[in-house]
Short mmCIF file of C-alpha atoms in Angstrom, two decimals:
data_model
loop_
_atom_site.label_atom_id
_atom_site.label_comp_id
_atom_site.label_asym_id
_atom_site.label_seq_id
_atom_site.Cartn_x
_atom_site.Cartn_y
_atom_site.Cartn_z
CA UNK K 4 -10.26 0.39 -5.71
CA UNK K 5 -9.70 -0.77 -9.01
CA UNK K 6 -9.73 2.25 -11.19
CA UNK K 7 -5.86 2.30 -12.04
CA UNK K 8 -4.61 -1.96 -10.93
CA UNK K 9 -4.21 -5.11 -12.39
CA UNK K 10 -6.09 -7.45 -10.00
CA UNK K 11 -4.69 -11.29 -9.99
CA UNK K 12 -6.43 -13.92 -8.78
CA UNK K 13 -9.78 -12.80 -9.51
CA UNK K 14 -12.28 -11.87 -12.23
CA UNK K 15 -12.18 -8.89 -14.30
CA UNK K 16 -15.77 -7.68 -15.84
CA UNK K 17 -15.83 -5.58 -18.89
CA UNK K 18 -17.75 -2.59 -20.31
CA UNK K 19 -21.31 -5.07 -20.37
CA UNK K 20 -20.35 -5.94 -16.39
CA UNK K 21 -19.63 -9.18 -17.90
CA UNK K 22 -16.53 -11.55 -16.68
CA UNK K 23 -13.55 -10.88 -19.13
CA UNK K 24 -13.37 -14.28 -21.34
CA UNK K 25 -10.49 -14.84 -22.93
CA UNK K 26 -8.71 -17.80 -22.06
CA UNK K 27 -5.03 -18.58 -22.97
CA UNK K 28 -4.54 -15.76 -24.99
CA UNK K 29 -2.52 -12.97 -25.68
CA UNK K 30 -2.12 -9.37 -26.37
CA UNK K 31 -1.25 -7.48 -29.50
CA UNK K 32 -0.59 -3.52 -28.35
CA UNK K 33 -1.58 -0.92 -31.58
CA UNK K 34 -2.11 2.50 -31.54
CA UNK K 35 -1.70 2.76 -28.07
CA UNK K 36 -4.80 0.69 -27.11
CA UNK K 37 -3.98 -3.43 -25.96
CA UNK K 38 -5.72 -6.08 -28.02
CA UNK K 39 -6.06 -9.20 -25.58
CA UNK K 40 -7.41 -12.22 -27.58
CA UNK K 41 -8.39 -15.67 -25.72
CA UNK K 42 -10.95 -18.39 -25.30
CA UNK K 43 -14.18 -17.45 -25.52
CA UNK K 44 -15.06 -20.33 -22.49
CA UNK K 45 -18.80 -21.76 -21.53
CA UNK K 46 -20.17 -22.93 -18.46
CA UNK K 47 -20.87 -26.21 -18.71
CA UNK K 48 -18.67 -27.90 -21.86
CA UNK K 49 -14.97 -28.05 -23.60
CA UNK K 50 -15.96 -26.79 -27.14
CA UNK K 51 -15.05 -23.75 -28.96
CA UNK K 52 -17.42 -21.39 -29.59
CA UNK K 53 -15.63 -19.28 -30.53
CA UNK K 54 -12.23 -16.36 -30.00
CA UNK K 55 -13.02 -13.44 -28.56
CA UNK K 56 -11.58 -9.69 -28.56
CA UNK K 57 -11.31 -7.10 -25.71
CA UNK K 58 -9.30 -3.73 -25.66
CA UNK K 59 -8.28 -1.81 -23.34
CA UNK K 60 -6.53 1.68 -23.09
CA UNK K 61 -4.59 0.66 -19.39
CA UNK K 62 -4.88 -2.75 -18.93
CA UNK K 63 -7.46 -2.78 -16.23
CA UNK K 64 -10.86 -1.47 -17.95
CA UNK K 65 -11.93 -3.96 -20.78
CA UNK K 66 -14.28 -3.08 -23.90
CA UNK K 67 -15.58 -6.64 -25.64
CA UNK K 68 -14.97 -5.61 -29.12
CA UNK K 69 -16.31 -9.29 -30.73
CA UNK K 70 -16.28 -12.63 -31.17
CA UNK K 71 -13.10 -12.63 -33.93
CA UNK K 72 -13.59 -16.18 -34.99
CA UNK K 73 -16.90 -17.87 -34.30
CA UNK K 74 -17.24 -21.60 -34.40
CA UNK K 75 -17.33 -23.06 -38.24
CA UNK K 76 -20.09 -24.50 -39.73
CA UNK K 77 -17.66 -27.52 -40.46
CA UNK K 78 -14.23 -28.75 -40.62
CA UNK K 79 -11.14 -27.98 -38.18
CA UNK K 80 -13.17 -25.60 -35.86
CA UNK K 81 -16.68 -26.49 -37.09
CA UNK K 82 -19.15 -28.10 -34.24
CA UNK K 83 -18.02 -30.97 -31.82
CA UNK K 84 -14.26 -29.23 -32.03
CA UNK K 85 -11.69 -27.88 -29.68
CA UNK K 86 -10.18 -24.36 -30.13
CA UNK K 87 -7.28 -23.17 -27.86
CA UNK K 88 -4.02 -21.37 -27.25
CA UNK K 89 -5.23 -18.48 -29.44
CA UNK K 90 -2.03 -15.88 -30.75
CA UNK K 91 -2.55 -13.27 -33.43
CA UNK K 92 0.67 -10.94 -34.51
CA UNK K 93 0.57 -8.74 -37.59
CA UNK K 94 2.47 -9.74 -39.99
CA UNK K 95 4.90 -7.00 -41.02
CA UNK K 96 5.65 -7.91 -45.20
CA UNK K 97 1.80 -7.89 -45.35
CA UNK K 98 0.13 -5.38 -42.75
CA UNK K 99 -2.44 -8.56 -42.39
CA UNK K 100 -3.52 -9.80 -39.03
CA UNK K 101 -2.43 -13.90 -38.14
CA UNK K 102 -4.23 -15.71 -35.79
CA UNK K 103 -3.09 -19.00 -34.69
CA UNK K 104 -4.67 -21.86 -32.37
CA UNK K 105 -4.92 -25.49 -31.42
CA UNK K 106 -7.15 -27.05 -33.49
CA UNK K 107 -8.96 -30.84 -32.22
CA UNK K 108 -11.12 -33.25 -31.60
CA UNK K 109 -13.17 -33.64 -28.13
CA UNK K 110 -10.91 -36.56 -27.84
CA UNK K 111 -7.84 -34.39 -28.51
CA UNK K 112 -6.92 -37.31 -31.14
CA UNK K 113 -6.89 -34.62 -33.85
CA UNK K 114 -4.98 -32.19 -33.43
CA UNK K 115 -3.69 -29.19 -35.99
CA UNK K 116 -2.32 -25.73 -35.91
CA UNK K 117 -4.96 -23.76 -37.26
CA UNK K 118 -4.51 -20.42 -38.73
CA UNK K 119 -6.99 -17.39 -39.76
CA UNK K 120 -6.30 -13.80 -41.03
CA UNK K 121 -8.20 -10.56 -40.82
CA UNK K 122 -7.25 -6.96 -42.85
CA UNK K 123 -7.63 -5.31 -39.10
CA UNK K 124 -6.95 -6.23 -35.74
CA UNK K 125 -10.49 -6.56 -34.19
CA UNK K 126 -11.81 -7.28 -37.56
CA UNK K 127 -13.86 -10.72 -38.19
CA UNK K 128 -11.16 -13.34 -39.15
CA UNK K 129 -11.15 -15.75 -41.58
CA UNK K 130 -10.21 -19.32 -41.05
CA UNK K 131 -7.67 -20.54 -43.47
CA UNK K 132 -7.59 -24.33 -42.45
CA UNK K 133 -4.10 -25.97 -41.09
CA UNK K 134 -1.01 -23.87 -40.95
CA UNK K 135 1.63 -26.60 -42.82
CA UNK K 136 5.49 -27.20 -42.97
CA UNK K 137 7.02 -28.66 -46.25
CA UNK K 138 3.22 -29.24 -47.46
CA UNK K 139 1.80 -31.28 -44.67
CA UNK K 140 -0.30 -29.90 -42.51
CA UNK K 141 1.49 -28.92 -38.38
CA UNK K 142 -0.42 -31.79 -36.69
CA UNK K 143 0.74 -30.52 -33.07
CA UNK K 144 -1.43 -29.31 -30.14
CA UNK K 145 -0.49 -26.80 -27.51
CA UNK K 146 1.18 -23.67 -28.94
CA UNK K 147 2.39 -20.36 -28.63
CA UNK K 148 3.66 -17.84 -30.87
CA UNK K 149 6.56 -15.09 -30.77
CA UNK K 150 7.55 -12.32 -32.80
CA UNK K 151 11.23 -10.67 -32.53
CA UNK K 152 12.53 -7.54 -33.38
CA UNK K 153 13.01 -7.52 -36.97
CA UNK K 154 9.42 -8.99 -37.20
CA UNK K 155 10.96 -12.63 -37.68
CA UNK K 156 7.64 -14.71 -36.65
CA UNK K 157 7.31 -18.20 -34.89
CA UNK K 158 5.33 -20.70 -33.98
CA UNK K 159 6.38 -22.53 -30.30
CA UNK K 160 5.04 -26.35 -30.31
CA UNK K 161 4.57 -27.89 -26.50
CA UNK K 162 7.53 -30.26 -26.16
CA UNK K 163 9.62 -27.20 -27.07
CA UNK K 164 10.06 -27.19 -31.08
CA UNK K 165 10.05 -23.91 -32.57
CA UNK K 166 9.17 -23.13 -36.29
CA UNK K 167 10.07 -20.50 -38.34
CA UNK K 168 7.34 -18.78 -40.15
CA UNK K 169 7.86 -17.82 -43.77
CA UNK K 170 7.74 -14.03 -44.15
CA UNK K 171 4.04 -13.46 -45.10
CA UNK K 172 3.47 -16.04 -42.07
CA UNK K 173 1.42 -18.33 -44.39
CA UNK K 174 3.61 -21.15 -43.89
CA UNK K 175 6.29 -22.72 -41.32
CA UNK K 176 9.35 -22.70 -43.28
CA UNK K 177 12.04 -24.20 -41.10
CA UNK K 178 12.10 -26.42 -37.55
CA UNK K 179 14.38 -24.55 -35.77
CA UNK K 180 14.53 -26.25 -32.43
CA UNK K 181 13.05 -29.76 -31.15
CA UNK K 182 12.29 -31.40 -28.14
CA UNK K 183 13.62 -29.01 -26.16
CA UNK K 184 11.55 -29.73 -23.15
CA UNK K 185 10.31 -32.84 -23.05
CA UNK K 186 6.65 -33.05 -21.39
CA UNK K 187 6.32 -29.28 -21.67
CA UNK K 188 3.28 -27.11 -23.02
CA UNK K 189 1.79 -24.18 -22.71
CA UNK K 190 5.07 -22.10 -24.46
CA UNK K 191 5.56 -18.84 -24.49
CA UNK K 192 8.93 -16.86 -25.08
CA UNK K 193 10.23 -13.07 -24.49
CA UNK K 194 13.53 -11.23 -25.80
CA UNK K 195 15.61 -9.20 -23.60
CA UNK K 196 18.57 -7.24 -24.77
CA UNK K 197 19.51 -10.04 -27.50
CA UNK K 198 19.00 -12.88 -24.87
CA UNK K 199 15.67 -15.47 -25.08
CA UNK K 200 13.85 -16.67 -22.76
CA UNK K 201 11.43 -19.70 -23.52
CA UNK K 202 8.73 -20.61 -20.83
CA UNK K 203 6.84 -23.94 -20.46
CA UNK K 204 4.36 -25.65 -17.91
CA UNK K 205 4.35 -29.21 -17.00
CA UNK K 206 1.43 -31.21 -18.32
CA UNK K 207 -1.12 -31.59 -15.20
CA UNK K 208 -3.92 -30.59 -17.24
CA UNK K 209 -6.09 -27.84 -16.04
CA UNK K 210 -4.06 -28.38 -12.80
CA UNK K 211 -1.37 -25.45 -11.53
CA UNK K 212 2.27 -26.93 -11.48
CA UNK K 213 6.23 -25.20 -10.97
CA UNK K 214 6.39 -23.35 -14.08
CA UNK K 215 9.76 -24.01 -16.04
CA UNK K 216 12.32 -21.47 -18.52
CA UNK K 217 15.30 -22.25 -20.97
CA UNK K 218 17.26 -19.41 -22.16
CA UNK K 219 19.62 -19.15 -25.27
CA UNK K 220 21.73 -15.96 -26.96
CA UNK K 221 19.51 -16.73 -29.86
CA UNK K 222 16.37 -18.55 -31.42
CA UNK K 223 18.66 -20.91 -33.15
CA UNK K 224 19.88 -22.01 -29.68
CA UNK K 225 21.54 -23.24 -27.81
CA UNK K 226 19.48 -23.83 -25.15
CA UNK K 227 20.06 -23.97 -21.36
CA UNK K 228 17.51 -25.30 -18.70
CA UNK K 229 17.64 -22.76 -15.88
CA UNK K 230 14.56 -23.68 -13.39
CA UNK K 231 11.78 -22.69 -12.43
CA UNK K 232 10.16 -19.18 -12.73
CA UNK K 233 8.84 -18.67 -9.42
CA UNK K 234 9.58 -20.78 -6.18
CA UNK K 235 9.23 -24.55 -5.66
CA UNK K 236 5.47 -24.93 -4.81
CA UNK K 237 4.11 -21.62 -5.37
CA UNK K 238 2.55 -23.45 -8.76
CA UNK K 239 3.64 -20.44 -10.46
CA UNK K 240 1.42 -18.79 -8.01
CA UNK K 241 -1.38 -21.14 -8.68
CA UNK K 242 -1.37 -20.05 -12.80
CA UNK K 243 -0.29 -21.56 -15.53
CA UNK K 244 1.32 -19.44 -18.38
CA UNK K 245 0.26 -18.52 -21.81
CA UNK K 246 2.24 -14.95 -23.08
CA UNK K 247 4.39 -12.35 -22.59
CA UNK K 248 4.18 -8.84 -23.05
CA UNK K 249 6.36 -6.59 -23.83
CA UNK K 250 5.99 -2.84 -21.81
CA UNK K 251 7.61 0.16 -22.23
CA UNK K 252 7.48 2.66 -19.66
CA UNK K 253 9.74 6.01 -18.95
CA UNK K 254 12.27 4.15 -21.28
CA UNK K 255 12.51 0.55 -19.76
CA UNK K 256 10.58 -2.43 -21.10
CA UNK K 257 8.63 -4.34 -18.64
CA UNK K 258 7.97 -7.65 -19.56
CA UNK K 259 4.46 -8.80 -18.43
CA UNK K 260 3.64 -12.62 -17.64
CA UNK K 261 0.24 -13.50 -18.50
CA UNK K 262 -0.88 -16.33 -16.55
CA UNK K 263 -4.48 -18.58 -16.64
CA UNK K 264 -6.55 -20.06 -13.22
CA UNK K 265 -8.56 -22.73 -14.90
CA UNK K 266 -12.12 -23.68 -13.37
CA UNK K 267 -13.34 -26.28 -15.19
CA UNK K 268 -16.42 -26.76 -15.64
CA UNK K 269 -16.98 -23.18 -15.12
CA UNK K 270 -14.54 -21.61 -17.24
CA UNK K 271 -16.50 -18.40 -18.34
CA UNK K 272 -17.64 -17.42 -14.84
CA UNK K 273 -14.86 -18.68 -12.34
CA UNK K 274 -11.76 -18.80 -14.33
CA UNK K 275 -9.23 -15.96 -13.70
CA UNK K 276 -5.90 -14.37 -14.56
CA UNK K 277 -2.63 -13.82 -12.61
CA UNK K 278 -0.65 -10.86 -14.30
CA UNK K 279 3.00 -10.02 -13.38
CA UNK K 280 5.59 -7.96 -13.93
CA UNK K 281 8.32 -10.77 -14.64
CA UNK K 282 12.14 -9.86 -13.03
CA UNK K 283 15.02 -10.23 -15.34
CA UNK K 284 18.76 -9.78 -13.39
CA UNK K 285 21.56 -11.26 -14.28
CA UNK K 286 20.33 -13.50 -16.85
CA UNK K 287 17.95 -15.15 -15.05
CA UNK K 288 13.75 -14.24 -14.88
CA UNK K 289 11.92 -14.85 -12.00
CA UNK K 290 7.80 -14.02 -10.54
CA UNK K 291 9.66 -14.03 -6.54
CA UNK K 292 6.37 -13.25 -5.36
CA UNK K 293 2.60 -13.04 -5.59
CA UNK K 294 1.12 -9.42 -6.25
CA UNK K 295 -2.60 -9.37 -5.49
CA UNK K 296 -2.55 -5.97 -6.73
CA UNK K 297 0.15 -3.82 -9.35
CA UNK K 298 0.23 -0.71 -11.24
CA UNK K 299 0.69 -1.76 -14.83
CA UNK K 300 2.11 1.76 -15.21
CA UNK K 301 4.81 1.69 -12.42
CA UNK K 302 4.97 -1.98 -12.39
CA UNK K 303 4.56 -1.06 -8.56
CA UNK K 304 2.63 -3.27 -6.04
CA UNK K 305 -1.08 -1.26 -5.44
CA UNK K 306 -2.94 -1.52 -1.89
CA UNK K 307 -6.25 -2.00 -2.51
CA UNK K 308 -7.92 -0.44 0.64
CA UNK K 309 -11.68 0.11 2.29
CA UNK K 310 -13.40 -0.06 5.20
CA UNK K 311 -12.85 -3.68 6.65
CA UNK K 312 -16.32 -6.09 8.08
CA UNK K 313 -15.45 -9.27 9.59
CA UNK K 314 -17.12 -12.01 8.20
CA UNK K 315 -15.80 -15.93 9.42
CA UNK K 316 -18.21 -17.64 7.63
CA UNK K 317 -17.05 -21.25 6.88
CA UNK K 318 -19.29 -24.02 5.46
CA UNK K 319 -19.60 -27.31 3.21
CA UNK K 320 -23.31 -27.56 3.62
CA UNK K 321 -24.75 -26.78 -0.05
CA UNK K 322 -27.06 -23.98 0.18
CA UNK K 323 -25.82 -22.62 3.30
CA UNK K 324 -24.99 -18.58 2.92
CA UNK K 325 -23.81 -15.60 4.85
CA UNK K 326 -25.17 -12.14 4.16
CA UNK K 327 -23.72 -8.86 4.52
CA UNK K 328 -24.94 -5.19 3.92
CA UNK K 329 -22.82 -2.25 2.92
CA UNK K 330 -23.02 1.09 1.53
CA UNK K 331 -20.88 2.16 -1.56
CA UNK K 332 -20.02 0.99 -5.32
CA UNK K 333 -18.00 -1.82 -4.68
CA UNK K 334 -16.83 -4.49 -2.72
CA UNK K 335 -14.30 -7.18 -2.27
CA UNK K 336 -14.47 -10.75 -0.46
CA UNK K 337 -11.24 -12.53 0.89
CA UNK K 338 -11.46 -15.85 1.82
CA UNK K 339 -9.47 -19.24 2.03
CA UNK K 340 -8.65 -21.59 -0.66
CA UNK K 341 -7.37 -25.05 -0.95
CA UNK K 342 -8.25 -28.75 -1.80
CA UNK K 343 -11.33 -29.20 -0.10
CA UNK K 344 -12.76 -25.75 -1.39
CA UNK K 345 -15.07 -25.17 -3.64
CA UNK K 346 -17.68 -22.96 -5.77
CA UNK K 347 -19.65 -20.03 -3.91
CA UNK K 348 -22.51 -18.13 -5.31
CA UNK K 349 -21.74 -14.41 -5.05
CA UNK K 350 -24.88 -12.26 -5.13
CA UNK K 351 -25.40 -8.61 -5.14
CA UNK K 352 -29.03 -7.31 -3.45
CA UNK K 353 -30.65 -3.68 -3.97
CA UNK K 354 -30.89 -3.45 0.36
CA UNK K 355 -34.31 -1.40 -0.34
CA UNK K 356 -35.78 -4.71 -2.02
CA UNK K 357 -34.77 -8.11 -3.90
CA UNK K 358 -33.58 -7.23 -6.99
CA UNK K 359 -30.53 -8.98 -7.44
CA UNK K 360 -27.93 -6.31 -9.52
CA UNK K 361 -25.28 -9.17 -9.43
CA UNK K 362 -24.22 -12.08 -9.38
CA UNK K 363 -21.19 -14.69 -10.09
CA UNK K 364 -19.59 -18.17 -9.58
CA UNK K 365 -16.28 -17.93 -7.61
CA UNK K 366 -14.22 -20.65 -7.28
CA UNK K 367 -12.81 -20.87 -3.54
CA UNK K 368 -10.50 -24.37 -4.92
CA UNK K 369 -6.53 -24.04 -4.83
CA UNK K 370 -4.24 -26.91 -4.61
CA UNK K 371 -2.14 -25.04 -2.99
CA UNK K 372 -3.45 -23.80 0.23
CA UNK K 373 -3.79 -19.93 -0.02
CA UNK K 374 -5.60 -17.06 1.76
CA UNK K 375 -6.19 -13.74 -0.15
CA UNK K 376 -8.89 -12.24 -2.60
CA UNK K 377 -11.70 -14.27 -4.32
CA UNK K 378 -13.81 -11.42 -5.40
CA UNK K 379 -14.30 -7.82 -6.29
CA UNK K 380 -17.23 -6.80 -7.81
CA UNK K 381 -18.00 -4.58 -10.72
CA UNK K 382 -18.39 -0.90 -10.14
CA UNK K 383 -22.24 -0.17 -9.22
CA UNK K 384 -24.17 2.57 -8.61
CA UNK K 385 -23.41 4.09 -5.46
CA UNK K 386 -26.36 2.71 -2.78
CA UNK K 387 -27.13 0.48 -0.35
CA UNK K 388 -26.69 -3.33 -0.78
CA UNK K 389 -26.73 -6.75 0.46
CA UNK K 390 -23.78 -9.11 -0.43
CA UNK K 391 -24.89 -12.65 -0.27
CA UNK K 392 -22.26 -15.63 -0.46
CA UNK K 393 -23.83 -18.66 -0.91
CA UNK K 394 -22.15 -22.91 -0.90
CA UNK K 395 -23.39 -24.63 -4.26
CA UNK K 396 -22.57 -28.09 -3.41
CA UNK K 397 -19.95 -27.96 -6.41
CA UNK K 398 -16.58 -28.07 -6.98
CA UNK K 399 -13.85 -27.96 -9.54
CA UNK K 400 -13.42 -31.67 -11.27
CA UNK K 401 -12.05 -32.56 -14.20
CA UNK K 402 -9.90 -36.11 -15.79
CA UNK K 403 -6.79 -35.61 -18.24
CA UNK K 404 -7.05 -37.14 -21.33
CA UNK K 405 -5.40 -40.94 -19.48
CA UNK K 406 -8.35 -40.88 -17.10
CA UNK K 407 -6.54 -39.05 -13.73
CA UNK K 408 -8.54 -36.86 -11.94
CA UNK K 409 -7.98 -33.48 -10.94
CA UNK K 410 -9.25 -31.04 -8.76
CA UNK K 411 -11.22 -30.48 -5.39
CA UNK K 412 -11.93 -33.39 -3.18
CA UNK K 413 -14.59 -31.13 -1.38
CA UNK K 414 -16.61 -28.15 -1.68
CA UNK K 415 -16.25 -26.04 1.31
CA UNK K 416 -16.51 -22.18 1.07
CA UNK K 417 -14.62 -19.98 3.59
CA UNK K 418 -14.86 -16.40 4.01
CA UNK K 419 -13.24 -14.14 6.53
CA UNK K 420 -13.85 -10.53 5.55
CA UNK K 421 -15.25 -8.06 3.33
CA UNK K 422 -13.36 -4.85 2.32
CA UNK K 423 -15.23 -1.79 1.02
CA UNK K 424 -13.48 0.85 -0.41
CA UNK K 425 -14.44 4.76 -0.30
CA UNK K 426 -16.83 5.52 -2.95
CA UNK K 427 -15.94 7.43 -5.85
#
């Protein structure tokens, strides 16, 4: 069922069965294998540990290569410290790999750019203190990175300033751009036949909003709001963005959003990705709608099909579970999300005893009220099994740094159906 898609919405596990974690990232493509950097997230706090490094020939199946830069033993990124918005592009004067990131305190009353280099791609890099602009250190916080077509890098500041990068992309060399969107983070920026397109969130925290672009017939500018990227309410279908990728397939470049479903606390377990192929016409990009499921070779929508066993399980009582056998390797859960949702045990039983072979948060929470997937599990072993969906009592909560709060107001789980595709 998954073998060849790009599955939004829910998590991905890589060659350990281990959740995919890498958090605001990116993706750096070399020698025809992707490089997707991000957040290495835990469970229960908001401190780096460190950035981590998965590849992937397709897209879909993940190796974790390493943790590329572990916490410090002091300074910018040393214990205590925040570490976010990870980028890395190779810088083309010096063949050497640049990694970027927001560098802070837990009170996010520090912040830097932070910068670290390596001599290969999945290579251990080394931190190299503050990136700085006319020899004081970039004291800015959410960030994003782009690199254009004559290798030109920059650095994208929330608030929408753009530096230059000097051309061994040591240094910021010149401010092209500033306050070009007021209130926005999370940037991110793509090229398309010599236009630009610059992309922004609003600032709800670890809350989904209406995703916002500017456009411009160069970096320099100008720049033209133009709206929102997908439409009014969808919550840029309940992600918020951190990159674009660049595809090219049968001679057309496809130009990938790469979007983040925060779960805090739960980060490593419950937070997710929402991937899509981004539509560019007539000067104008757009996400018109949500693909549970897409070929990241045909850019295509993907059915993801199985046998089908009714379920309607709904419950806020904490400890409260349904259980469910099937026969395969795999198996999916779709369920109901919204503001009164919130965390459900998934657990995977050998049906000839109680060995557990699985198990996972899941966050069932959307502000937005939605119905789809919540879950697919990792490939197994083909055999008979027990799916067990369990209410933890817990939900997604979280205050900005003024003291609003955020997230689920309850902690219901609701589940309608399992689908369970042909074994393979």
């Amino acid at each position: 069922m998954t073998d060849n898609s790009i599955i939004n919405g829910v998590p991905w596990f890589d060659d350990r069965g281990a959740p995919v974690n890498a958090h605001g990232g990116c993706i750096v493509e070399e020698a025809g294998r992707y490089y997707l950097f991000g957040e290495y997230k835990t469970d229960d706090e908001n401190t780096f540990i460190g950035f981590s490094c998965y590849s992937s020939p397709d897209l879909v199946h993940w190796t974790f290569e390493r943790i590329v830069l572990p916490r410090q033993d002091d300074g910018l990124l040393g214990p205590g410290r925040i570490g976010e918005r990870v980028k890395v592009m190779r810088c083309p004067s010096t063949g050497k790999y640049m990694m970027y990131m927001h560098c802070d305190d837990l009170g996010y009353a520090d912040p830097h750019i932070g910068m670290a280099v390596s001599d290969g791609i999945a290579g251990e890099y080394q931190f190299q203190g503050a990136l700085h602009y006319r020899g004081e250190p970039i004291r800015r916080w959410d960030m994003g990175t782009f690199q254009d077509r004559d290798g030109t890098g920059y650095l994208l500041v929330h608030d929408g300033d753009i530096y230059r990068l000097s051309a061994d992309y040591a240094t910021a060399d010149h401010l092209v751009a500033s306050g070009l969107a007021p209130g926005g983070e999370s940037p991110a920026m793509l090229e398309k036949e010599g236009r630009y397109y610059l992309l922004f969130s609003n600032k709800t925290s670890w809350e989904r909003n209406d995703n916002y672009y500017l456009s411009a017939p160069s970096v320099d500018g100008p720049w033209t709001h133009r709206g929102l990227i997908a439409p009014e309410g969808a919550l840029t279908h309940n992600s918020q963005c951190t990159f674009v990728l660049s595809l090219r397939r049968d001679g057309e470049t496809v130009h990938m959003y790469m979007g983040d479903r925060w779960s805090f606390p739960h980060q490593a377990s419950a937070a997710t990705y929402v991937w899509l192929p981004l539509h560019i016409e007539s000067d104008a990009i757009t996400l018109p709608r949500f693909l549970p499921s897409w070929s990241p070779e045909s850019a295509a929508e993907t059915d993801l099909q199985g046998a089908e066993l009714e379920i309607g399980f709904s419950s806020r009582e904490r400890g409260a579970f349904v259980e469910v056998p099937f026969s395969g390797n795999q198996v999916a859960v779709h369920g109901s999300a919204d503001q009164s949702s919130g965390y459900a045990l998934v657990e995977i039983f050998d049906a000839a005893g109680d060995d557990r072979v699985h198990e996972l948060l899941v966050d069932f929470y959307s502000l937005q009220a939605e119905h789809g997937l919540r879950y697919v599990s990792p490939r197994l072993p083909t055999s008979e099994y027990r799916l067990r969906i369990t209410v933890t009592g817990e939900a997604p909560v979280w205050k900005d740094k003024a003291g609003n709060r955020f997230g689920a107001v309850d902690h219901r789980v609701t589940v309608d159906r399992l689908v369970v595709p042909q074994s393979r």
